[in-house]
Short mmCIF file of C-alpha atoms and ligand atoms in Angstrom, two decimals:
data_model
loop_
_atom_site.label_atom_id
_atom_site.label_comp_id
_atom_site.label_asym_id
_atom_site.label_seq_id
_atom_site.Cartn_x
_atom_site.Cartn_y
_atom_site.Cartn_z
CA UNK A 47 29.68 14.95 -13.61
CA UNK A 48 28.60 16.37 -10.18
CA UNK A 49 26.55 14.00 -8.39
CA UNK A 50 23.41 16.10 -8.95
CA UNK A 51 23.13 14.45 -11.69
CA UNK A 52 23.15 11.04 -11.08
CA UNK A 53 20.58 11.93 -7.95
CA UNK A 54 18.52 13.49 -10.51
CA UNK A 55 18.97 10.56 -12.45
CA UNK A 56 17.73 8.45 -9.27
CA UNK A 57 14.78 10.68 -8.58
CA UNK A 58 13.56 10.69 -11.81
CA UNK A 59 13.31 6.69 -12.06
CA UNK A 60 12.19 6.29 -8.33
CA UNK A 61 9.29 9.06 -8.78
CA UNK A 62 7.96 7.60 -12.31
CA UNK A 63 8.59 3.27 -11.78
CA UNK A 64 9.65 3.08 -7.97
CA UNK A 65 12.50 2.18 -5.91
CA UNK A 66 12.58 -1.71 -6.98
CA UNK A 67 13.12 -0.21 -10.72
CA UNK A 68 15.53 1.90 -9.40
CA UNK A 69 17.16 -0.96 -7.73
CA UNK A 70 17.24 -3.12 -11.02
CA UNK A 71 18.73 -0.28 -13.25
CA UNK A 72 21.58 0.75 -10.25
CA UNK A 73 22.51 -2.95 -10.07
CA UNK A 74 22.82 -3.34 -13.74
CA UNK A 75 24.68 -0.55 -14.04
CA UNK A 76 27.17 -1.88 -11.40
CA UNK A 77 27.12 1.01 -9.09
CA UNK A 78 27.90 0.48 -5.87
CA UNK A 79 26.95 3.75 -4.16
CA UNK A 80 23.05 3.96 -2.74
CA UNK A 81 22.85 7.94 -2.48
CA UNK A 82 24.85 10.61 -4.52
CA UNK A 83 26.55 13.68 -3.26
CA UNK A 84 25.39 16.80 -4.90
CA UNK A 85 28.34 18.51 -4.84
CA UNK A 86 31.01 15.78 -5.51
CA UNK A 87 32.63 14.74 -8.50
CA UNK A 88 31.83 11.55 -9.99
CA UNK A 89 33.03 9.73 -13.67
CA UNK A 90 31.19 10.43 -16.31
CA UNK A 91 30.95 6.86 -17.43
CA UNK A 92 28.91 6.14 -14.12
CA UNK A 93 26.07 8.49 -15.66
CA UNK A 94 26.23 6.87 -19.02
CA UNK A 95 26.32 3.63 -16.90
CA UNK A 96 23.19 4.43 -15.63
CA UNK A 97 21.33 6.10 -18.62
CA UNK A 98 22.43 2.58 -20.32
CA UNK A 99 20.60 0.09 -17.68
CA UNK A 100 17.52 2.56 -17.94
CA UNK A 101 16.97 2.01 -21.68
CA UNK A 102 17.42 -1.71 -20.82
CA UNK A 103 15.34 -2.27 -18.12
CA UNK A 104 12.60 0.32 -18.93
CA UNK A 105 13.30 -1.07 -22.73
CA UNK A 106 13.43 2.34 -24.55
CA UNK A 107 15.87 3.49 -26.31
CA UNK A 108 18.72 5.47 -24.18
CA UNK A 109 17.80 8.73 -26.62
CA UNK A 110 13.95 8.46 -25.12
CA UNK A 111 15.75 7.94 -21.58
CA UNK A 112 18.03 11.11 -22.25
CA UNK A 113 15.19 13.30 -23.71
CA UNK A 114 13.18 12.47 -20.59
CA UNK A 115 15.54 13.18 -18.53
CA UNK A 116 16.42 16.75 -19.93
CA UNK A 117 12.36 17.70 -19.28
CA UNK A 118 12.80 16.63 -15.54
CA UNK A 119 15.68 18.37 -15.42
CA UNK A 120 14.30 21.43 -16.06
CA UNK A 121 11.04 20.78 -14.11
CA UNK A 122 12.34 19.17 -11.32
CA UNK A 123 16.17 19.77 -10.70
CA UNK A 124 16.41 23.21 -11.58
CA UNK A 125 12.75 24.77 -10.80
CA UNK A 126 12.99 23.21 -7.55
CA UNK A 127 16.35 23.49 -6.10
CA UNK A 128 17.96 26.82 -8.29
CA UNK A 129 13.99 28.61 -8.80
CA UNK A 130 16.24 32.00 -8.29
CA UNK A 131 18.57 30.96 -10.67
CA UNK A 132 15.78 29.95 -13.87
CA UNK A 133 13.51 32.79 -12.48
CA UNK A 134 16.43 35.62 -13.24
CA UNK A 135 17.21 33.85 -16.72
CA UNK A 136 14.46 35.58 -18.52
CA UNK A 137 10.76 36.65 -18.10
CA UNK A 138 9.91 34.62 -21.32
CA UNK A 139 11.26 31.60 -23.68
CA UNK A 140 13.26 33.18 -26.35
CA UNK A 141 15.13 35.70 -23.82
CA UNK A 142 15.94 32.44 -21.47
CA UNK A 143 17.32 31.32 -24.73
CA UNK A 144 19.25 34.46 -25.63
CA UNK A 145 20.75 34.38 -21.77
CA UNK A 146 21.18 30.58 -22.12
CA UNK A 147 25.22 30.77 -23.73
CA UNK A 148 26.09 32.40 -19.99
CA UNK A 149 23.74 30.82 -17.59
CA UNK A 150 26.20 27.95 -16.71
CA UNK A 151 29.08 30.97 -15.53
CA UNK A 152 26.55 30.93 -12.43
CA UNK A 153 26.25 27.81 -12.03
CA UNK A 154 30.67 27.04 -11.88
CA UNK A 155 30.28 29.46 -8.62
CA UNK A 156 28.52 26.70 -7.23
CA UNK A 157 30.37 23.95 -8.79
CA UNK A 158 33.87 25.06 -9.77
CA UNK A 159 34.90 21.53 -11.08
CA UNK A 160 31.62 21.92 -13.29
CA UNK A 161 32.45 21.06 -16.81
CA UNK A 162 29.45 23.18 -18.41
CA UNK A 163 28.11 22.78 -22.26
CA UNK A 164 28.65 26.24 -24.45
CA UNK A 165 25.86 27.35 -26.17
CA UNK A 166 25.25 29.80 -29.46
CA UNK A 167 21.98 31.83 -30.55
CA UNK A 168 21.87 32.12 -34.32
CA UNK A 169 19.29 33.20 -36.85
CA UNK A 170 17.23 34.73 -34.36
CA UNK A 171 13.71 35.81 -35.76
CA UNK A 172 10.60 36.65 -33.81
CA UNK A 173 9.29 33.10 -33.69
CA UNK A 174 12.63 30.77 -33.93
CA UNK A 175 16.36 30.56 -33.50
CA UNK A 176 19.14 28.27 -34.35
CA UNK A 177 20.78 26.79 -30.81
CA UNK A 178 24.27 25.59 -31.51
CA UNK A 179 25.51 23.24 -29.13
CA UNK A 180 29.36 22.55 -28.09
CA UNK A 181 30.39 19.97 -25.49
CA UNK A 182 32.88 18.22 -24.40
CA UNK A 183 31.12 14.80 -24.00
CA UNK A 184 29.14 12.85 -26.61
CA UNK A 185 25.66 11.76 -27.42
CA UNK A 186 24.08 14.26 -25.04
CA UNK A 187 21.89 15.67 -28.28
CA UNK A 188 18.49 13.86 -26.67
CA UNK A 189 19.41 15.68 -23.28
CA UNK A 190 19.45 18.80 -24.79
CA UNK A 191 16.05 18.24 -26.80
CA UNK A 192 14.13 17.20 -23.32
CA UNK A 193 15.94 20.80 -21.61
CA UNK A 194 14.63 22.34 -24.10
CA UNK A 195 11.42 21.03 -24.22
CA UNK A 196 10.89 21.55 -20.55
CA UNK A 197 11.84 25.36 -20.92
CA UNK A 198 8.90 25.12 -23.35
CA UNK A 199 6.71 24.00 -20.56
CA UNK A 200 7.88 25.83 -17.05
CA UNK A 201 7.55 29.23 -20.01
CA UNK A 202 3.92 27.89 -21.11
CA UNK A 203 5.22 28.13 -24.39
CA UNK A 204 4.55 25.29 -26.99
CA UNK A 205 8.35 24.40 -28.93
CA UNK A 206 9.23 22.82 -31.17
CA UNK A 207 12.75 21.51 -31.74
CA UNK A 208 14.61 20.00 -34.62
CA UNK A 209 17.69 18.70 -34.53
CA UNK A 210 19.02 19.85 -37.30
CA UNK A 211 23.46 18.91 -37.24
CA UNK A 212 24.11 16.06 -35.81
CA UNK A 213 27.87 15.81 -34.29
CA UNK A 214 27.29 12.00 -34.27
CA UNK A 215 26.02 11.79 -38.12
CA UNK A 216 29.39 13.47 -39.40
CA UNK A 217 28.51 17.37 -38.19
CA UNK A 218 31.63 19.56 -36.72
CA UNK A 219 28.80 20.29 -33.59
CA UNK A 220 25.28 19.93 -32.88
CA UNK A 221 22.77 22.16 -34.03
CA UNK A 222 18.81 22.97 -32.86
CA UNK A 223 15.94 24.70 -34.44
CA UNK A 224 13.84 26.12 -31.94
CA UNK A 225 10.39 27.22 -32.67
CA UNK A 226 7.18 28.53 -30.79
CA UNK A 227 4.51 30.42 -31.43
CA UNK A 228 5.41 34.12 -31.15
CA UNK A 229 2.01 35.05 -29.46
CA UNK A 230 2.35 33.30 -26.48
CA UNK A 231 6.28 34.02 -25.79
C1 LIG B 532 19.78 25.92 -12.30
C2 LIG B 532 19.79 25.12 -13.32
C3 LIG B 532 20.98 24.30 -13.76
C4 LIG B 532 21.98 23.74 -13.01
C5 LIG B 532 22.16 23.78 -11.50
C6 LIG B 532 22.85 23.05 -13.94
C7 LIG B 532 23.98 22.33 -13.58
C8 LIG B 532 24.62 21.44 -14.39
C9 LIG B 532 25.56 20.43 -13.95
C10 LIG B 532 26.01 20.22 -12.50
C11 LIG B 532 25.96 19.74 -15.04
C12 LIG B 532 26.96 18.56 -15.08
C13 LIG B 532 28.25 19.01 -15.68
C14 LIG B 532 29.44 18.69 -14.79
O1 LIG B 532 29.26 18.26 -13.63
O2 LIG B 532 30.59 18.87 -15.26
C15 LIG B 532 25.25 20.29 -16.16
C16 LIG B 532 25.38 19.82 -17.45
C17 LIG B 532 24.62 20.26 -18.49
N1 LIG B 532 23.73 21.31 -18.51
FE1 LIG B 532 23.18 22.41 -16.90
N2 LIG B 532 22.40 23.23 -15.22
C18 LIG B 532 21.25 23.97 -15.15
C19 LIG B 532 20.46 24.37 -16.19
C20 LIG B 532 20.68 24.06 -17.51
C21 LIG B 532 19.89 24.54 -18.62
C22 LIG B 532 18.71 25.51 -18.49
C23 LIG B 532 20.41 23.99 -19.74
C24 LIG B 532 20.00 24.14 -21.18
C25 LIG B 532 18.80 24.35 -21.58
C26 LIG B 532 21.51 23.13 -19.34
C27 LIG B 532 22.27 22.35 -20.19
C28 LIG B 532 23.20 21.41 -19.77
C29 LIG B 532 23.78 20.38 -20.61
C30 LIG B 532 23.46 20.13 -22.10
C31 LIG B 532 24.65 19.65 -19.82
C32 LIG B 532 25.45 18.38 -20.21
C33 LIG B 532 26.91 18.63 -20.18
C34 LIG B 532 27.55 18.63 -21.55
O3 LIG B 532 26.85 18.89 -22.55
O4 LIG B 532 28.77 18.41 -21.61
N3 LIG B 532 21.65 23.22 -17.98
N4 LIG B 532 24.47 21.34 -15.75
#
Protein backbone atom coordinates (compact mmCIF):
# COMPACT_ATOMS: atom_id res chain seq x y z
CA UNK A 1 0.00 0.00 0.00
CA UNK A 2 1.15 3.64 -0.58
CA UNK A 3 3.10 4.84 2.22
CA UNK A 4 0.27 7.15 3.35
CA UNK A 5 -0.77 4.60 5.01
CA UNK A 6 1.73 3.38 7.07
CA UNK A 7 2.45 7.36 8.00
CA UNK A 8 -1.05 7.43 8.94
CA UNK A 9 -0.49 4.43 10.74
CA UNK A 10 2.57 6.30 12.56
CA UNK A 11 0.62 9.43 13.28
CA UNK A 12 -2.11 7.85 14.68
CA UNK A 13 0.04 5.88 17.44
CA UNK A 14 2.50 8.88 17.99
CA UNK A 15 -0.56 11.45 18.50
CA UNK A 16 -2.67 9.01 20.96
CA UNK A 17 0.56 6.96 23.15
CA UNK A 18 3.76 8.95 21.91
CA UNK A 19 6.81 8.41 20.01
CA UNK A 20 8.43 5.76 22.58
CA UNK A 21 5.09 3.60 21.77
CA UNK A 22 5.64 4.24 18.41
CA UNK A 23 9.15 3.14 18.74
CA UNK A 24 8.16 -0.22 20.53
CA UNK A 25 5.42 -1.20 17.92
CA UNK A 26 7.97 -0.15 14.67
CA UNK A 27 10.68 -2.30 16.28
CA UNK A 28 8.44 -5.20 16.83
CA UNK A 29 7.23 -5.08 13.70
CA UNK A 30 10.82 -5.21 12.27
CA UNK A 31 10.68 -2.19 10.13
CA UNK A 32 13.55 -0.63 9.40
CA UNK A 33 12.43 2.64 7.79
CA UNK A 34 11.86 5.81 10.41
CA UNK A 35 9.56 8.02 8.00
CA UNK A 36 7.25 6.81 5.08
CA UNK A 37 6.91 8.25 1.66
CA UNK A 38 3.43 9.23 0.81
CA UNK A 39 3.53 8.51 -2.53
CA UNK A 40 5.70 5.30 -2.73
CA UNK A 41 4.81 1.87 -2.85
CA UNK A 42 5.40 -0.28 0.00
CA UNK A 43 4.35 -4.35 0.79
CA UNK A 44 1.39 -4.86 2.13
CA UNK A 45 2.67 -7.22 4.73
CA UNK A 46 4.69 -4.18 6.25
CA UNK A 47 1.13 -2.59 7.14
CA UNK A 48 -0.20 -5.79 8.54
CA UNK A 49 3.29 -5.93 10.22
CA UNK A 50 2.54 -2.98 11.90
CA UNK A 51 -1.26 -3.26 12.69
CA UNK A 52 0.07 -6.72 14.34
CA UNK A 53 2.77 -5.11 16.92
CA UNK A 54 -0.05 -2.44 17.73
CA UNK A 55 -2.56 -5.01 19.05
CA UNK A 56 0.47 -6.44 20.94
CA UNK A 57 1.95 -3.72 22.48
CA UNK A 58 -1.21 -1.57 23.03
CA UNK A 59 -2.78 -5.25 23.94
CA UNK A 60 -6.08 -4.94 21.94
CA UNK A 61 -7.12 -6.91 19.62
CA UNK A 62 -5.77 -6.01 15.89
CA UNK A 63 -9.80 -5.65 14.88
CA UNK A 64 -10.00 -2.67 17.75
CA UNK A 65 -6.52 -1.43 16.19
CA UNK A 66 -8.07 -1.60 12.56
CA UNK A 67 -11.48 -0.04 13.54
CA UNK A 68 -9.52 2.81 15.13
CA UNK A 69 -7.63 3.31 12.58
CA UNK A 70 -10.45 3.59 9.86
CA UNK A 71 -12.07 6.67 12.23
CA UNK A 72 -8.62 8.52 12.03
CA UNK A 73 -8.52 7.89 8.73
CA UNK A 74 -11.33 9.66 7.92
CA UNK A 75 -10.77 12.45 10.52
CA UNK A 76 -7.36 12.91 10.15
CA UNK A 77 -5.86 11.57 6.77
CA UNK A 78 -8.47 12.49 4.54
CA UNK A 79 -10.22 15.75 6.21
CA UNK A 80 -6.90 17.12 6.54
CA UNK A 81 -4.80 16.46 3.60
CA UNK A 82 -7.77 15.68 0.58
CA UNK A 83 -10.68 18.31 2.54
CA UNK A 84 -11.54 19.09 -1.39
CA UNK A 85 -11.73 15.69 -2.15
CA UNK A 86 -14.40 14.48 1.07
CA UNK A 87 -15.98 18.02 0.79
CA UNK A 88 -17.15 17.29 -3.10
CA UNK A 89 -18.24 13.61 -2.07
CA UNK A 90 -21.57 14.67 -0.81
CA UNK A 91 -23.30 17.46 1.26
CA UNK A 92 -24.65 14.71 3.67
CA UNK A 93 -23.98 10.89 4.90
CA UNK A 94 -26.08 8.73 2.77
CA UNK A 95 -25.14 10.69 -0.62
CA UNK A 96 -21.21 10.31 0.49
CA UNK A 97 -22.32 6.78 0.63
CA UNK A 98 -24.14 6.63 -2.69
CA UNK A 99 -20.82 8.46 -4.34
CA UNK A 100 -18.61 6.16 -2.21
CA UNK A 101 -18.36 2.97 -5.16
CA UNK A 102 -16.39 5.88 -7.40
CA UNK A 103 -14.61 8.04 -4.97
CA UNK A 104 -11.35 5.96 -5.15
CA UNK A 105 -11.28 6.69 -9.42
CA UNK A 106 -10.00 10.18 -7.93
CA UNK A 107 -7.94 9.12 -5.78
CA UNK A 108 -5.74 6.48 -8.67
CA UNK A 109 -5.05 10.11 -10.38
CA UNK A 110 -3.05 10.69 -7.51
CA UNK A 111 -1.80 7.29 -6.93
CA UNK A 112 -1.87 5.28 -10.15
CA UNK A 113 -0.28 2.12 -8.50
CA UNK A 114 -3.27 2.53 -5.94
CA UNK A 115 -4.93 -0.77 -5.50
CA UNK A 116 -8.45 0.74 -4.34
CA UNK A 117 -11.42 -1.40 -2.50
CA UNK A 118 -14.86 -1.55 -4.78
CA UNK A 119 -17.78 -0.71 -3.12
CA UNK A 120 -21.80 -1.49 -3.73
CA UNK A 121 -25.01 0.48 -2.38
CA UNK A 122 -27.88 -1.93 -1.92
CA UNK A 123 -31.27 -1.79 -0.27
CA UNK A 124 -31.20 1.78 -0.04
CA UNK A 125 -34.15 3.22 2.14
CA UNK A 126 -34.44 6.64 3.69
CA UNK A 127 -32.68 5.72 6.92
CA UNK A 128 -30.20 2.64 5.89
CA UNK A 129 -28.40 0.84 3.13
CA UNK A 130 -26.58 -2.35 2.60
CA UNK A 131 -22.58 -1.47 1.77
CA UNK A 132 -21.06 -4.41 -0.01
CA UNK A 133 -17.50 -4.55 0.19
CA UNK A 134 -14.93 -6.23 -2.45
CA UNK A 135 -11.15 -6.22 -1.97
CA UNK A 136 -8.40 -7.63 -2.91
CA UNK A 137 -6.71 -8.06 0.54
CA UNK A 138 -8.10 -9.74 3.66
CA UNK A 139 -9.29 -8.97 7.11
CA UNK A 140 -9.71 -5.26 6.37
CA UNK A 141 -13.66 -5.67 7.62
CA UNK A 142 -12.68 -3.59 11.11
CA UNK A 143 -11.05 -0.86 8.76
CA UNK A 144 -13.99 -0.42 6.97
CA UNK A 145 -16.33 -0.26 10.20
CA UNK A 146 -13.96 2.68 11.81
CA UNK A 147 -14.26 4.63 7.90
CA UNK A 148 -17.44 4.34 8.28
CA UNK A 149 -17.91 5.35 11.57
CA UNK A 150 -15.83 8.43 11.10
CA UNK A 151 -18.05 9.49 8.01
CA UNK A 152 -20.71 9.27 10.76
CA UNK A 153 -18.86 11.84 12.71
CA UNK A 154 -17.07 14.53 10.15
CA UNK A 155 -21.33 14.29 8.68
CA UNK A 156 -22.64 14.83 12.45
CA UNK A 157 -24.62 11.97 11.79
CA UNK A 158 -24.98 9.16 14.48
CA UNK A 159 -24.40 5.35 12.45
CA UNK A 160 -24.70 2.56 13.11
CA UNK A 161 -23.01 -0.35 11.36
CA UNK A 162 -23.44 -4.07 11.33
CA UNK A 163 -21.45 -6.29 9.79
CA UNK A 164 -23.61 -8.37 8.47
CA UNK A 165 -21.36 -11.16 5.69
CA UNK A 166 -18.38 -11.89 6.79
CA UNK A 167 -15.77 -12.97 3.87
CA UNK A 168 -13.66 -14.48 6.72
CA UNK A 169 -16.72 -16.57 8.39
CA UNK A 170 -17.39 -18.45 4.95
CA UNK A 171 -19.22 -15.27 2.97
CA UNK A 172 -18.36 -14.87 -1.00
CA UNK A 173 -17.64 -10.83 0.22
CA UNK A 174 -18.23 -8.62 3.02
CA UNK A 175 -21.31 -7.00 3.68
CA UNK A 176 -22.45 -3.68 6.00
CA UNK A 177 -25.67 -2.41 7.31
CA UNK A 178 -25.54 1.14 7.64
CA UNK A 179 -28.00 3.01 9.67
CA UNK A 180 -28.65 6.67 10.99
CA UNK A 181 -31.23 8.57 11.92
CA UNK A 182 -32.94 10.05 8.84
CA UNK A 183 -33.57 13.50 10.58
CA UNK A 184 -30.28 14.54 10.99
CA UNK A 185 -28.78 13.26 7.45
C1 LIG B 1 -9.37 11.49 0.36
C2 LIG B 1 -9.61 10.39 1.02
C3 LIG B 1 -8.98 9.06 0.70
C4 LIG B 1 -7.75 8.77 0.18
C5 LIG B 1 -6.64 9.74 -0.20
C6 LIG B 1 -7.66 7.32 0.10
C7 LIG B 1 -6.56 6.63 -0.35
C8 LIG B 1 -6.35 5.28 -0.16
C9 LIG B 1 -5.08 4.61 -0.30
C10 LIG B 1 -3.77 5.27 -0.72
C11 LIG B 1 -5.28 3.30 0.00
C12 LIG B 1 -4.23 2.17 0.00
C13 LIG B 1 -4.45 1.28 -1.18
C14 LIG B 1 -3.19 1.10 -2.01
O1 LIG B 1 -2.18 1.80 -1.78
O2 LIG B 1 -3.20 0.25 -2.93
C15 LIG B 1 -6.67 3.16 0.35
C16 LIG B 1 -7.24 1.98 0.74
C17 LIG B 1 -8.53 1.87 1.19
N1 LIG B 1 -9.50 2.85 1.21
FE1 LIG B 1 -9.24 4.78 0.69
N2 LIG B 1 -8.84 6.76 0.52
C18 LIG B 1 -9.66 7.79 0.91
C19 LIG B 1 -10.93 7.68 1.41
C20 LIG B 1 -11.59 6.50 1.62
C21 LIG B 1 -12.96 6.38 2.08
C22 LIG B 1 -13.89 7.57 2.34
C23 LIG B 1 -13.22 5.06 2.21
C24 LIG B 1 -14.48 4.35 2.63
C25 LIG B 1 -15.34 4.82 3.47
C26 LIG B 1 -12.01 4.34 1.86
C27 LIG B 1 -11.86 2.96 1.90
C28 LIG B 1 -10.64 2.30 1.73
C29 LIG B 1 -10.41 0.91 2.07
C30 LIG B 1 -11.42 -0.07 2.68
C31 LIG B 1 -9.08 0.64 1.75
C32 LIG B 1 -8.30 -0.67 2.01
C33 LIG B 1 -7.89 -1.31 0.74
C34 LIG B 1 -8.61 -2.60 0.46
O3 LIG B 1 -9.73 -2.80 0.97
O4 LIG B 1 -8.07 -3.40 -0.32
N3 LIG B 1 -11.06 5.25 1.49
N4 LIG B 1 -7.30 4.38 0.22
Amino acid sequence: MYGMVNKAVQDLITRQHGEDVWQRIRGLAGVEEDMFISNEPYPDELTYRLVGAAAEVLAVPATEVLRTFGRWWILHTAMEGYGHLMKAGGRTLPEFLINLPNFHTRIVLMFPHLRPPEFECMDVTAGSLRLHYHSHRRGLAPFVTGLLEGLGEIYRTPVTVKHEQSLDAGAEHDVFLVRWEESAA
